JSON list of C-alpha atoms in Angstrom, two decimals:
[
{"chain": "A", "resi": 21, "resn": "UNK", "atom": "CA", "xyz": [111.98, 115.44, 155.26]},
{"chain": "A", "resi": 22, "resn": "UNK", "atom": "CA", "xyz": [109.16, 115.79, 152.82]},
{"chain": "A", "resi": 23, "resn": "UNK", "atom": "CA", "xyz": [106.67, 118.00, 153.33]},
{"chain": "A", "resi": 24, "resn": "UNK", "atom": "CA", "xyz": [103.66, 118.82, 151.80]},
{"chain": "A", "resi": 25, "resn": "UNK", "atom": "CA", "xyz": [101.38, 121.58, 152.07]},
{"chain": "A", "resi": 26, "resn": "UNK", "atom": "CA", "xyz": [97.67, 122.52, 150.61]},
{"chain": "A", "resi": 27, "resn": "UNK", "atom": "CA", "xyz": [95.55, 125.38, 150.56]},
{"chain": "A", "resi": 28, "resn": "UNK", "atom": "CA", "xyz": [93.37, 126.49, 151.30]},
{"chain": "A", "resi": 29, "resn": "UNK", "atom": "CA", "xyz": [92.82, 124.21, 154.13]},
{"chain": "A", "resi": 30, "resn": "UNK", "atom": "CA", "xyz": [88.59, 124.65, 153.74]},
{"chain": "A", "resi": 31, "resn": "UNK", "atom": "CA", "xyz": [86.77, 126.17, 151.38]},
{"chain": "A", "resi": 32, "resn": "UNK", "atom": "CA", "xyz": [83.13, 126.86, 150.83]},
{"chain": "A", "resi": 33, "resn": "UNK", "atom": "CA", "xyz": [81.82, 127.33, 147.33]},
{"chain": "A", "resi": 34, "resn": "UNK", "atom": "CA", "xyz": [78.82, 128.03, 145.69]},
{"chain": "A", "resi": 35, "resn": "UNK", "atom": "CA", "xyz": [77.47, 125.44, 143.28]},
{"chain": "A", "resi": 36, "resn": "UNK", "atom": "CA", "xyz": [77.83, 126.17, 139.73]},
{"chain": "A", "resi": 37, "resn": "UNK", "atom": "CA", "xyz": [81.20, 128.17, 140.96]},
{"chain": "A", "resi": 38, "resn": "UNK", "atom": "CA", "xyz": [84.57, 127.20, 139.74]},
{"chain": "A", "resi": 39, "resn": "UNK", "atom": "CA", "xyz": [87.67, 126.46, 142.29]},
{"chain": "A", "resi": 40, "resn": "UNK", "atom": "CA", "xyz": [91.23, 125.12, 141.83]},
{"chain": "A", "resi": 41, "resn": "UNK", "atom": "CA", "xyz": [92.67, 123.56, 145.63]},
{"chain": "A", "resi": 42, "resn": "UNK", "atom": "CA", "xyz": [96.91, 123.92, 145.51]},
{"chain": "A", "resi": 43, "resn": "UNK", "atom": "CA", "xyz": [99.19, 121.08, 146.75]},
{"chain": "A", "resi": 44, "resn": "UNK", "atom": "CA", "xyz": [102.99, 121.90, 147.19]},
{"chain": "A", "resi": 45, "resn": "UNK", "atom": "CA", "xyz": [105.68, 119.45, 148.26]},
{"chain": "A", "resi": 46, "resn": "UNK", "atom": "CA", "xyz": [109.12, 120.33, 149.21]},
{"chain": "A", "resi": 47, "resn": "UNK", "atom": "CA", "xyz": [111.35, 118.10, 147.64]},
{"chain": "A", "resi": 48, "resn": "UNK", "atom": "CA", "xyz": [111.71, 116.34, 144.66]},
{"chain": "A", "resi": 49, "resn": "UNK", "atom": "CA", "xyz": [109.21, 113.96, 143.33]},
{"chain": "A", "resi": 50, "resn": "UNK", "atom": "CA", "xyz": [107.38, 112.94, 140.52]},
{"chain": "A", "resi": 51, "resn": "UNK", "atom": "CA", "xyz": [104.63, 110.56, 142.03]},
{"chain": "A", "resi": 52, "resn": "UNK", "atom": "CA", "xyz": [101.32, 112.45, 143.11]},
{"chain": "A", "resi": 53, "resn": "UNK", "atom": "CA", "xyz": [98.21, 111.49, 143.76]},
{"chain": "A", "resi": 54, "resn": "UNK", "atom": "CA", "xyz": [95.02, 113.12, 144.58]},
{"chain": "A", "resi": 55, "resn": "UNK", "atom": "CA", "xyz": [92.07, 110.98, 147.30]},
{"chain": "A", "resi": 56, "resn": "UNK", "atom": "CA", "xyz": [88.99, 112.06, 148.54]},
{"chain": "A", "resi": 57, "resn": "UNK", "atom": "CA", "xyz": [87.63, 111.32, 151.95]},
{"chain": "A", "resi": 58, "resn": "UNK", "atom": "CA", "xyz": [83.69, 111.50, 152.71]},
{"chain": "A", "resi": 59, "resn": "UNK", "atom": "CA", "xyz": [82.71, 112.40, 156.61]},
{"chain": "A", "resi": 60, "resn": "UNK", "atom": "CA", "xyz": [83.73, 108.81, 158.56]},
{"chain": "A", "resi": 61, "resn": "UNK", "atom": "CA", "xyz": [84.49, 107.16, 155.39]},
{"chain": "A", "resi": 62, "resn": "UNK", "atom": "CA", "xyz": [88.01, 105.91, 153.77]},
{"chain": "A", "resi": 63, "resn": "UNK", "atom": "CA", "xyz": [89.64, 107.31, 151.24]},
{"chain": "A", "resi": 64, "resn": "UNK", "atom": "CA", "xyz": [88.84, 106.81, 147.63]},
{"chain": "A", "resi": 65, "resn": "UNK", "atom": "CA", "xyz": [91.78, 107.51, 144.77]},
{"chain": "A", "resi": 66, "resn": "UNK", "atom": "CA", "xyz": [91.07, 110.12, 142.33]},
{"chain": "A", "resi": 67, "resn": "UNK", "atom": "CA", "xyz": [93.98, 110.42, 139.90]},
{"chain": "A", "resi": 68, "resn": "UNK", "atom": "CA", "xyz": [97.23, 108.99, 139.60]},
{"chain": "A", "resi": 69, "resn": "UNK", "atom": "CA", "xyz": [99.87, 112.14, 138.54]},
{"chain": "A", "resi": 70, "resn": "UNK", "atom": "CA", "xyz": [103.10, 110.42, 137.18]},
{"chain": "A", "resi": 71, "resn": "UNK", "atom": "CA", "xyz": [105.04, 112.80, 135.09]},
{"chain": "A", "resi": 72, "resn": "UNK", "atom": "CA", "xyz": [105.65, 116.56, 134.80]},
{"chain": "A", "resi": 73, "resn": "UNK", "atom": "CA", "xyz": [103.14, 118.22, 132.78]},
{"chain": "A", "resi": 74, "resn": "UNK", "atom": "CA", "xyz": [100.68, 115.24, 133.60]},
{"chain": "A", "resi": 75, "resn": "UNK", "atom": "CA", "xyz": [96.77, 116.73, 133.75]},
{"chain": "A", "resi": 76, "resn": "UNK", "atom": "CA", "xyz": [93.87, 114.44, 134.29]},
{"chain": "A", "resi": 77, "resn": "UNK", "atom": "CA", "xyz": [89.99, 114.39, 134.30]},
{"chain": "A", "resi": 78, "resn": "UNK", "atom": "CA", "xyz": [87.25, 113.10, 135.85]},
{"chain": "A", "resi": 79, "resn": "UNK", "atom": "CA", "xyz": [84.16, 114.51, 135.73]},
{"chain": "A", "resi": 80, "resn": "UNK", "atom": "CA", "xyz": [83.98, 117.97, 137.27]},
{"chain": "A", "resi": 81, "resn": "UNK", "atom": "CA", "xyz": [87.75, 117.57, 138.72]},
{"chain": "A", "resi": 82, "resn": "UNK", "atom": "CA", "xyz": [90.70, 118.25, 136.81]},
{"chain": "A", "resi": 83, "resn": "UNK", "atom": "CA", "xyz": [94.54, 117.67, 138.03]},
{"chain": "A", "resi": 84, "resn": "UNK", "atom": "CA", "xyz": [97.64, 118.85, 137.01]},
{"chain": "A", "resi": 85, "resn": "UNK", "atom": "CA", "xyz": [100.97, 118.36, 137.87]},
{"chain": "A", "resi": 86, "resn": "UNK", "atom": "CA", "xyz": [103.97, 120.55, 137.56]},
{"chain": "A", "resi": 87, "resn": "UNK", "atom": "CA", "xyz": [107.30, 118.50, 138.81]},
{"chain": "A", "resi": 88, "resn": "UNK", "atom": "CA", "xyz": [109.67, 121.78, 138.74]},
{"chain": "A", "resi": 89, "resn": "UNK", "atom": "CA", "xyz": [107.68, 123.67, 140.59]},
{"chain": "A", "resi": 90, "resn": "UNK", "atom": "CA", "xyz": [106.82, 120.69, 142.83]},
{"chain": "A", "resi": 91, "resn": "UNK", "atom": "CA", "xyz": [103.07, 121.78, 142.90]},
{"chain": "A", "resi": 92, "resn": "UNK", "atom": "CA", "xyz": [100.11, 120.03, 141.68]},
{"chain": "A", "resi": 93, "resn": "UNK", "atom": "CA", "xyz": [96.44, 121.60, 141.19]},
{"chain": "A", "resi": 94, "resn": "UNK", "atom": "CA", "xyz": [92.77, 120.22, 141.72]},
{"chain": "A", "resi": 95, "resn": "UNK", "atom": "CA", "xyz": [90.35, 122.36, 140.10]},
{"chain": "A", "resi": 96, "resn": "UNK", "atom": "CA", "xyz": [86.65, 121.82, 139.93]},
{"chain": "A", "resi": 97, "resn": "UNK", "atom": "CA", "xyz": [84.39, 123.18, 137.39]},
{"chain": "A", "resi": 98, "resn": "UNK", "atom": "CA", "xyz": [80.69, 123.90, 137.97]},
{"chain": "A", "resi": 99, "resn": "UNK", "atom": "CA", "xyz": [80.60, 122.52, 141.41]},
{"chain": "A", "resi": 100, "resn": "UNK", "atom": "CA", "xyz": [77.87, 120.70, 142.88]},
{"chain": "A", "resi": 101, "resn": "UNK", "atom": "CA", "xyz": [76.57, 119.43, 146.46]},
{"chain": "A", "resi": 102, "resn": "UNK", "atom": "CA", "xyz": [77.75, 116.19, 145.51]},
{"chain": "A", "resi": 103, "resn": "UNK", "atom": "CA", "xyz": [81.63, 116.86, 145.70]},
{"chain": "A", "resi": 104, "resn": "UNK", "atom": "CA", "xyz": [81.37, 118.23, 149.15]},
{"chain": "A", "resi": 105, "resn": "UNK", "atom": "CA", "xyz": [83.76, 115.84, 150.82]},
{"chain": "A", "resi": 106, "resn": "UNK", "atom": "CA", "xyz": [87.98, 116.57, 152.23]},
{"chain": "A", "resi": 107, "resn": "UNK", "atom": "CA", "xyz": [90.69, 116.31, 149.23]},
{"chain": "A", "resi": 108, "resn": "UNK", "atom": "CA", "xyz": [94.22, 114.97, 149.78]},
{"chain": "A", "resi": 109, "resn": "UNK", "atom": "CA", "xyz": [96.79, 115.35, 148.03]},
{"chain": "A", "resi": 110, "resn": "UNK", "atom": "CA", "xyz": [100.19, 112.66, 148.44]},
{"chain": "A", "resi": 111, "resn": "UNK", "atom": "CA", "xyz": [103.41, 112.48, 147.26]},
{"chain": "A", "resi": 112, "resn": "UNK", "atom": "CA", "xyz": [106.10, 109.39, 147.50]},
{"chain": "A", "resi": 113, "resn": "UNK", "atom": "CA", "xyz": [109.75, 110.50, 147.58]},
{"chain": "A", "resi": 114, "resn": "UNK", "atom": "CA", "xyz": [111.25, 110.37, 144.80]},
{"chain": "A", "resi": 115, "resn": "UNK", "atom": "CA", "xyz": [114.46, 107.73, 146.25]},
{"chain": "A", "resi": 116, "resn": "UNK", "atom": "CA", "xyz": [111.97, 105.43, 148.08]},
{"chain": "A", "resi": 117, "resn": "UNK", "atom": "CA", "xyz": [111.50, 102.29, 146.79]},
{"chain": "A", "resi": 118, "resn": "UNK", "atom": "CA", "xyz": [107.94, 100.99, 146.89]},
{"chain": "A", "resi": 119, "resn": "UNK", "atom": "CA", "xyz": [105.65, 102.89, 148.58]},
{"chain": "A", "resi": 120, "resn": "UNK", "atom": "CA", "xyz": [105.49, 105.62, 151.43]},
{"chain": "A", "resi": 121, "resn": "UNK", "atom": "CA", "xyz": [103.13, 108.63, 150.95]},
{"chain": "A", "resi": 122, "resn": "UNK", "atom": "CA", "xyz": [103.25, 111.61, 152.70]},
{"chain": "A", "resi": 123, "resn": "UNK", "atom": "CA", "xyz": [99.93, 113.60, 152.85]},
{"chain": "A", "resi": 124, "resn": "UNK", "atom": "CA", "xyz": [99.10, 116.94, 153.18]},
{"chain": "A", "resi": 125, "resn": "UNK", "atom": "CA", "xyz": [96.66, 118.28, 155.30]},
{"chain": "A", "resi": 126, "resn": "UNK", "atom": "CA", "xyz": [93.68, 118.03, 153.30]},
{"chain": "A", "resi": 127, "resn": "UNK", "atom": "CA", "xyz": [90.93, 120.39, 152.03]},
{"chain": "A", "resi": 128, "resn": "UNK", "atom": "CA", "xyz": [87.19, 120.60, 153.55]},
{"chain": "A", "resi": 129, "resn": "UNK", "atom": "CA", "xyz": [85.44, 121.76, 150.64]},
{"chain": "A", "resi": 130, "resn": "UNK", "atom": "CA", "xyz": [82.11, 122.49, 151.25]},
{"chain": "A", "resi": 131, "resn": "UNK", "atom": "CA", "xyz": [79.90, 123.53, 148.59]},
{"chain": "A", "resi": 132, "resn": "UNK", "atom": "CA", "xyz": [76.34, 125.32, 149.20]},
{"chain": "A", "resi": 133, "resn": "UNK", "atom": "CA", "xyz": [73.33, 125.46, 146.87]},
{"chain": "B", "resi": 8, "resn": "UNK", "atom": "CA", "xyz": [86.64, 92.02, 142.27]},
{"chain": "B", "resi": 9, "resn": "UNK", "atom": "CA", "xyz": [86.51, 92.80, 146.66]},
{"chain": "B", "resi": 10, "resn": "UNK", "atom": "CA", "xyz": [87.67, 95.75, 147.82]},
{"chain": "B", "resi": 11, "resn": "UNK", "atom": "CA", "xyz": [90.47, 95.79, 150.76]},
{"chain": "B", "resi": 12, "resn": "UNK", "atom": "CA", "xyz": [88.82, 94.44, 153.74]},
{"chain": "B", "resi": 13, "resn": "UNK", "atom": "CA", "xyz": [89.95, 95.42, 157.13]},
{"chain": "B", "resi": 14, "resn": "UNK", "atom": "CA", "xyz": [89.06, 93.87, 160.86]},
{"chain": "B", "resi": 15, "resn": "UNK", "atom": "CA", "xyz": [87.39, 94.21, 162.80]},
{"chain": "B", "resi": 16, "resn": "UNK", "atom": "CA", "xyz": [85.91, 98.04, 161.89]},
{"chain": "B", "resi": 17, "resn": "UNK", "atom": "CA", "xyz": [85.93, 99.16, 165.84]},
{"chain": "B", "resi": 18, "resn": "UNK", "atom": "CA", "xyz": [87.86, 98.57, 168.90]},
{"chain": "B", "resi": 19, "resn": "UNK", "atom": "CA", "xyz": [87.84, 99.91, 172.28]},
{"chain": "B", "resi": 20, "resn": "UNK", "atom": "CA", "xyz": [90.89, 99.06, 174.85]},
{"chain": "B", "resi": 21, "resn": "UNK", "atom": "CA", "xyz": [92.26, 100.02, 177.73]},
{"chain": "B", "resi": 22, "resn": "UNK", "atom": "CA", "xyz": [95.69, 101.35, 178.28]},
{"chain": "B", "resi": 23, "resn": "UNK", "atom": "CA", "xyz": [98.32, 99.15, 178.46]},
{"chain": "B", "resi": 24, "resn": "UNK", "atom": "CA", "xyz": [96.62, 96.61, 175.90]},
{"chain": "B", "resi": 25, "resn": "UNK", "atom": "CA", "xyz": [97.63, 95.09, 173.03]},
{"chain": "B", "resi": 26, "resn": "UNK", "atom": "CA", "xyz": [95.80, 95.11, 169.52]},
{"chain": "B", "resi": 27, "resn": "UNK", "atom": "CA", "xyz": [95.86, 93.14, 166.40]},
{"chain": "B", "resi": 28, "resn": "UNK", "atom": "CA", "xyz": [94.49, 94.74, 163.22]},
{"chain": "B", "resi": 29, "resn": "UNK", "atom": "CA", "xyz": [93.73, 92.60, 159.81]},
{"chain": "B", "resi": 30, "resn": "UNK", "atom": "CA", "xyz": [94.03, 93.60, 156.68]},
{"chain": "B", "resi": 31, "resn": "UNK", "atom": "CA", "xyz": [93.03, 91.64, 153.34]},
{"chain": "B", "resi": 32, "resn": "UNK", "atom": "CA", "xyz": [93.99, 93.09, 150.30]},
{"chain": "B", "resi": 33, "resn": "UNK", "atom": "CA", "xyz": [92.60, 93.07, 146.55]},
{"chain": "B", "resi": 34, "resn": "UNK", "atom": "CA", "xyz": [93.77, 90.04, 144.82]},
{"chain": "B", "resi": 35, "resn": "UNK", "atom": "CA", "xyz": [96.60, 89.76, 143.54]},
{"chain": "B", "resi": 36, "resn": "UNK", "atom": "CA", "xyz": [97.99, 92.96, 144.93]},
{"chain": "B", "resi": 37, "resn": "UNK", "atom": "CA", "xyz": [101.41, 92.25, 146.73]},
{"chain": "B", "resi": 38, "resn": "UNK", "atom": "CA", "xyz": [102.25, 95.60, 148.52]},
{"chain": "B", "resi": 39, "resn": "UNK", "atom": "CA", "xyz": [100.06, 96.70, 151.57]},
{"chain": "B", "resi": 40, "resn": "UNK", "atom": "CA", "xyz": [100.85, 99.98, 153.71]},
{"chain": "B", "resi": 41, "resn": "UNK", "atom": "CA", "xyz": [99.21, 101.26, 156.71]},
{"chain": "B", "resi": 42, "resn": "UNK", "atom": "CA", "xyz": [98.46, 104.42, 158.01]},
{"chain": "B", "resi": 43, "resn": "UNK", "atom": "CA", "xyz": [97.34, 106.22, 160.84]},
{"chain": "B", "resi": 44, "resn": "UNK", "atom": "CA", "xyz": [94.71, 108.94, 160.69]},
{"chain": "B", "resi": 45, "resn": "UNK", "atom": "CA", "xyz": [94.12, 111.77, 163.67]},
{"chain": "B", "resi": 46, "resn": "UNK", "atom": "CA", "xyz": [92.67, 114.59, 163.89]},
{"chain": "B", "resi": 47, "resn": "UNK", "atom": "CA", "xyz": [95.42, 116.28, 165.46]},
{"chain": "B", "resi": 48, "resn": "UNK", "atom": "CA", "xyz": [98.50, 114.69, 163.31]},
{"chain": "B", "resi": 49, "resn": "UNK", "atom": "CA", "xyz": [96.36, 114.11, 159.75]},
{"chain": "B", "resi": 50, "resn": "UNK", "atom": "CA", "xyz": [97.56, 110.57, 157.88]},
{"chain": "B", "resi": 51, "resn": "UNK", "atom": "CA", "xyz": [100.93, 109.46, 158.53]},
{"chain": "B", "resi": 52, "resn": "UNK", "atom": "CA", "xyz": [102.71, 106.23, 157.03]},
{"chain": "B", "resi": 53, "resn": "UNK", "atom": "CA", "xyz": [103.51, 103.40, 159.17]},
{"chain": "B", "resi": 54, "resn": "UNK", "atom": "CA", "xyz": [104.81, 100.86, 157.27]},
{"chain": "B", "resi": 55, "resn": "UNK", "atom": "CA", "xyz": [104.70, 99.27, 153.90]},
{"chain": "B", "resi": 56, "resn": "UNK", "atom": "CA", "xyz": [105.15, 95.48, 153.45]},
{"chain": "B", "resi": 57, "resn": "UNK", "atom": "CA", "xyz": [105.92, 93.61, 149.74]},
{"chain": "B", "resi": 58, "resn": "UNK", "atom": "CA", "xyz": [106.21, 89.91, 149.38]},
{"chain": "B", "resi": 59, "resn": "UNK", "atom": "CA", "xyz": [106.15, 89.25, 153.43]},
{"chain": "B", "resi": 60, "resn": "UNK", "atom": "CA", "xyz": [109.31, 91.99, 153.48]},
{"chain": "B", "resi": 61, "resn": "UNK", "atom": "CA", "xyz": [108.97, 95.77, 155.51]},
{"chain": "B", "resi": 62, "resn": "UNK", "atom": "CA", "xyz": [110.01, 97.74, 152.65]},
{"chain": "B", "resi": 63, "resn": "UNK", "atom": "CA", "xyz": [109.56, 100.70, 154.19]},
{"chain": "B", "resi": 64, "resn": "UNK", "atom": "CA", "xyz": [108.63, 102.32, 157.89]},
{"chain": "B", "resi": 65, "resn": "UNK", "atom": "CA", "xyz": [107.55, 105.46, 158.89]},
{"chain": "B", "resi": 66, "resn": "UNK", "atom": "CA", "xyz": [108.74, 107.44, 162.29]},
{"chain": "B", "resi": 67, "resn": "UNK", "atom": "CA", "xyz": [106.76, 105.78, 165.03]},
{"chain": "B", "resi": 68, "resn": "UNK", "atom": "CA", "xyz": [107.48, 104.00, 168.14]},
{"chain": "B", "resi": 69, "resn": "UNK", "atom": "CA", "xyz": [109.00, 100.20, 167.82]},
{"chain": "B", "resi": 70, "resn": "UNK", "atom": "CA", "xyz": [105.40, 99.60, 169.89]},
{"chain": "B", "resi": 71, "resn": "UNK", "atom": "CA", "xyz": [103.96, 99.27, 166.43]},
{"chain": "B", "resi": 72, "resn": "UNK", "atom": "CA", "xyz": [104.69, 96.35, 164.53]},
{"chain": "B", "resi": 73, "resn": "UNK", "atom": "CA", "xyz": [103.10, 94.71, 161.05]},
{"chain": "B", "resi": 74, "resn": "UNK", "atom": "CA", "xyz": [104.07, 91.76, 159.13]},
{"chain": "B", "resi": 75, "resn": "UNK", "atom": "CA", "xyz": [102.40, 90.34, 155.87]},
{"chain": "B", "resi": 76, "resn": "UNK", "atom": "CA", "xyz": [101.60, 86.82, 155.21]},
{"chain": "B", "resi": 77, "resn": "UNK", "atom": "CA", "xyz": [102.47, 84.78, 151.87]},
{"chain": "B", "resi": 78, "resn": "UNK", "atom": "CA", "xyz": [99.07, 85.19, 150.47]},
{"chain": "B", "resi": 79, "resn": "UNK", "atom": "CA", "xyz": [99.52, 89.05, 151.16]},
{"chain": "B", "resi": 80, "resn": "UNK", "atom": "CA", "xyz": [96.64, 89.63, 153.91]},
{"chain": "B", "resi": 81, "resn": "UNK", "atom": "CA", "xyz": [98.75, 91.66, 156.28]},
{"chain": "B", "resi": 82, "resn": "UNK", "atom": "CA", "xyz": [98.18, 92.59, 160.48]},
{"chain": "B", "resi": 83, "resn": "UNK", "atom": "CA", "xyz": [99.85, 95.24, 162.40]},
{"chain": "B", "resi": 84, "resn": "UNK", "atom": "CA", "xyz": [100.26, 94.97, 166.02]},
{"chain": "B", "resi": 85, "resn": "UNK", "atom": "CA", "xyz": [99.97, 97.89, 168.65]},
{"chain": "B", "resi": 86, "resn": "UNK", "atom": "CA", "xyz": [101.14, 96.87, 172.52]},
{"chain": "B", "resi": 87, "resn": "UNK", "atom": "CA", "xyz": [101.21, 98.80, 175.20]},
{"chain": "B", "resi": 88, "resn": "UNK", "atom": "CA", "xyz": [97.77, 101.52, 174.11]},
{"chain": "B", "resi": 89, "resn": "UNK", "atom": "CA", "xyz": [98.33, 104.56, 174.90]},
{"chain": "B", "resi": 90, "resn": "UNK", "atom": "CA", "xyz": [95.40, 107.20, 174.94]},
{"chain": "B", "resi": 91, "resn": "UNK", "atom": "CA", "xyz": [97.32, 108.72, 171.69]},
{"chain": "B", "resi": 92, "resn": "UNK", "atom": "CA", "xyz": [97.30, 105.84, 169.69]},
{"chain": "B", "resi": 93, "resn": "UNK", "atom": "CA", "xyz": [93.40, 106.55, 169.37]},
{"chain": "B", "resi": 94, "resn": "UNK", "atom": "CA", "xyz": [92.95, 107.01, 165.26]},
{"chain": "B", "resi": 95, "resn": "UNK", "atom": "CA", "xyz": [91.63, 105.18, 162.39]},
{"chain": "B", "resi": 96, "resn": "UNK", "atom": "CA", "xyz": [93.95, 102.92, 160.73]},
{"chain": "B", "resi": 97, "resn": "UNK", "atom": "CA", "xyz": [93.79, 102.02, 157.34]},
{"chain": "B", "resi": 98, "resn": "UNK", "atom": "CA", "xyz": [95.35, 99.70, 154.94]},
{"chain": "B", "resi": 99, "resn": "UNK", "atom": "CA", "xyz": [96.19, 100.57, 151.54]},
{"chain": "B", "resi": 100, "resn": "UNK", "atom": "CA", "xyz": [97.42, 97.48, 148.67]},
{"chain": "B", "resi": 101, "resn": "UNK", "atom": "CA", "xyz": [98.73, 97.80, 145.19]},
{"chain": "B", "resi": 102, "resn": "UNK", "atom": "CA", "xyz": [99.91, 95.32, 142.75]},
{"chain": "B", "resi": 103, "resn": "UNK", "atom": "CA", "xyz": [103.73, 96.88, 143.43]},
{"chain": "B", "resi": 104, "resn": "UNK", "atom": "CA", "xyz": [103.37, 100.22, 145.85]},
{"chain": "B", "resi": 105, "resn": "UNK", "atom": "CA", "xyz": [105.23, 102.79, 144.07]},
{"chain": "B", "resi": 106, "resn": "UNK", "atom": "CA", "xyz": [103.91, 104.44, 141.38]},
{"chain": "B", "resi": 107, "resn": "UNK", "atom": "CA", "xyz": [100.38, 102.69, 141.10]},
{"chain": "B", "resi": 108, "resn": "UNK", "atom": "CA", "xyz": [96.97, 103.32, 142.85]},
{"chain": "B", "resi": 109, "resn": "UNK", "atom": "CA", "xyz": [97.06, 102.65, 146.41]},
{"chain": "B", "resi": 110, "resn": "UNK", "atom": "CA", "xyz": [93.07, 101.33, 147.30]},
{"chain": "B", "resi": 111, "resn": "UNK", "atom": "CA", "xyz": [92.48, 101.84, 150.73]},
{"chain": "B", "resi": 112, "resn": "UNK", "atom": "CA", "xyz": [90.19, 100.04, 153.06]},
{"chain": "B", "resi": 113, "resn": "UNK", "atom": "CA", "xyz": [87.43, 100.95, 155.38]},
{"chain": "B", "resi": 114, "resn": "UNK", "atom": "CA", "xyz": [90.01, 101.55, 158.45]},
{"chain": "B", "resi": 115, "resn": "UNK", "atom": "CA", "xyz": [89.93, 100.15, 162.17]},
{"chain": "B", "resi": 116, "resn": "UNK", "atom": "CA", "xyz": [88.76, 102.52, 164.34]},
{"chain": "B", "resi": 117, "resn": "UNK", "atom": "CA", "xyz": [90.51, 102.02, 167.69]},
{"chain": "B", "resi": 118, "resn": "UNK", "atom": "CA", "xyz": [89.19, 104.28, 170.95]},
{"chain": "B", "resi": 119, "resn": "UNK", "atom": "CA", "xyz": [92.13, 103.53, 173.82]},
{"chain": "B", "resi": 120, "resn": "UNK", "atom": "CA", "xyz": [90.38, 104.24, 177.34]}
]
């Protein structure tokens, strides 16, 4: 069964402060992706992570993935009130065909001025 | 281009109901998946449906059901509410499920009395 796992599980940050949130996964994959959730909202895709070694950026949020480690990172430079929200990370099994994400437990970040 | 739609946005039953959720997904996207959100349990994968087919199906009771139409709008079907099955559910499409963005919509919230 996959699992996946992210830390720290909240976080409060200072703005202008740097952070990086960890997502590990217990079994093979190469298929991550990264979604942010706002307070009674949906979710809203970030990035797409679909090979080892794959980093993408969007603004103030950067992701990384590392396949043999089975970990991927979301780090966030200078951070502002405006990226206050709960990150999830997901990962498909590598053998399933189509699609079937399995989340992890998501990250409250807050961040103060 | 519309987002993923999803109806209706809230629902209270009582126990022992059924309930019929919609979802509509973004043109010309064939793969929809749905997904339970709680508090308690975090997101969790019910099923995933591609060309009117369950490709895949997560670990929950046969008391939820789904099925997708040949234009690709998709419902899932909850009988016999229990007080547990209180959550959001929300419907993801892509154009193929695996390995592209998965675009979520607003979510159902259902309150089971």
């Amino acid at each position: 069964e996959l699992k996946v796992e992210q830390n720290p599980l909240f976080l409060s940050m200072q703005e202008g402060k740097n952070y990086t949130i960890y997502c590990n996964y217990s079994t093979t994959s190469d298929r991550l992706y990264w979604y942010r959730q706002d307070p009674g909202k949906s979710l809203e895709s970030l990035f797409v992570l679909l090979s080892n070694g794959a980093v993408k950026q969007e603004g103030r949020l950067m992701a990384s993935l590392d396949t043999k480690a089975r970990l991927s990172t979301l780090h966030i430079t200078a951070a502002v009130h405006d990226l206050s929200a709960t990150y999830f990370c997901a990962v498909d099994m590598i053998e399933t065909s189509g699609s079937r994400l399995t989340f992890g437990e998501g990250t409250q970040l807050t961040v103060n001025p | 281009k519309a987002g993923v739609t999803q109806t209706p946005r809230y629902l209270i039953k009582t126990r022992g109901q059924q309930v019929t959720l919609s979802c509509s997904p973004i043109s010309g996207h064939r793969s929809v998946s749905w997904y339970q959100q709680t508090p308690g349990q975090g997101l969790q994968f019910l099923f995933e449906y591609f060309s009117e087919t369950q490709r895949n199906k997560g670990n929950f009771p046969g008391r939820f059901s789904g099925r997708q139409f040949s234009n690709s709008r998709s419902e899932m079907n909850v009988s016999t509410l229990e007080l547990g099955d209180s959550a959001l559910y929300l419907c993801a499409s892509s154009l193929r499920g695996r390995a592209t963005t998965q675009y979520f919509g607003p979510g159902t919230r259902l309150l089971v009395l």
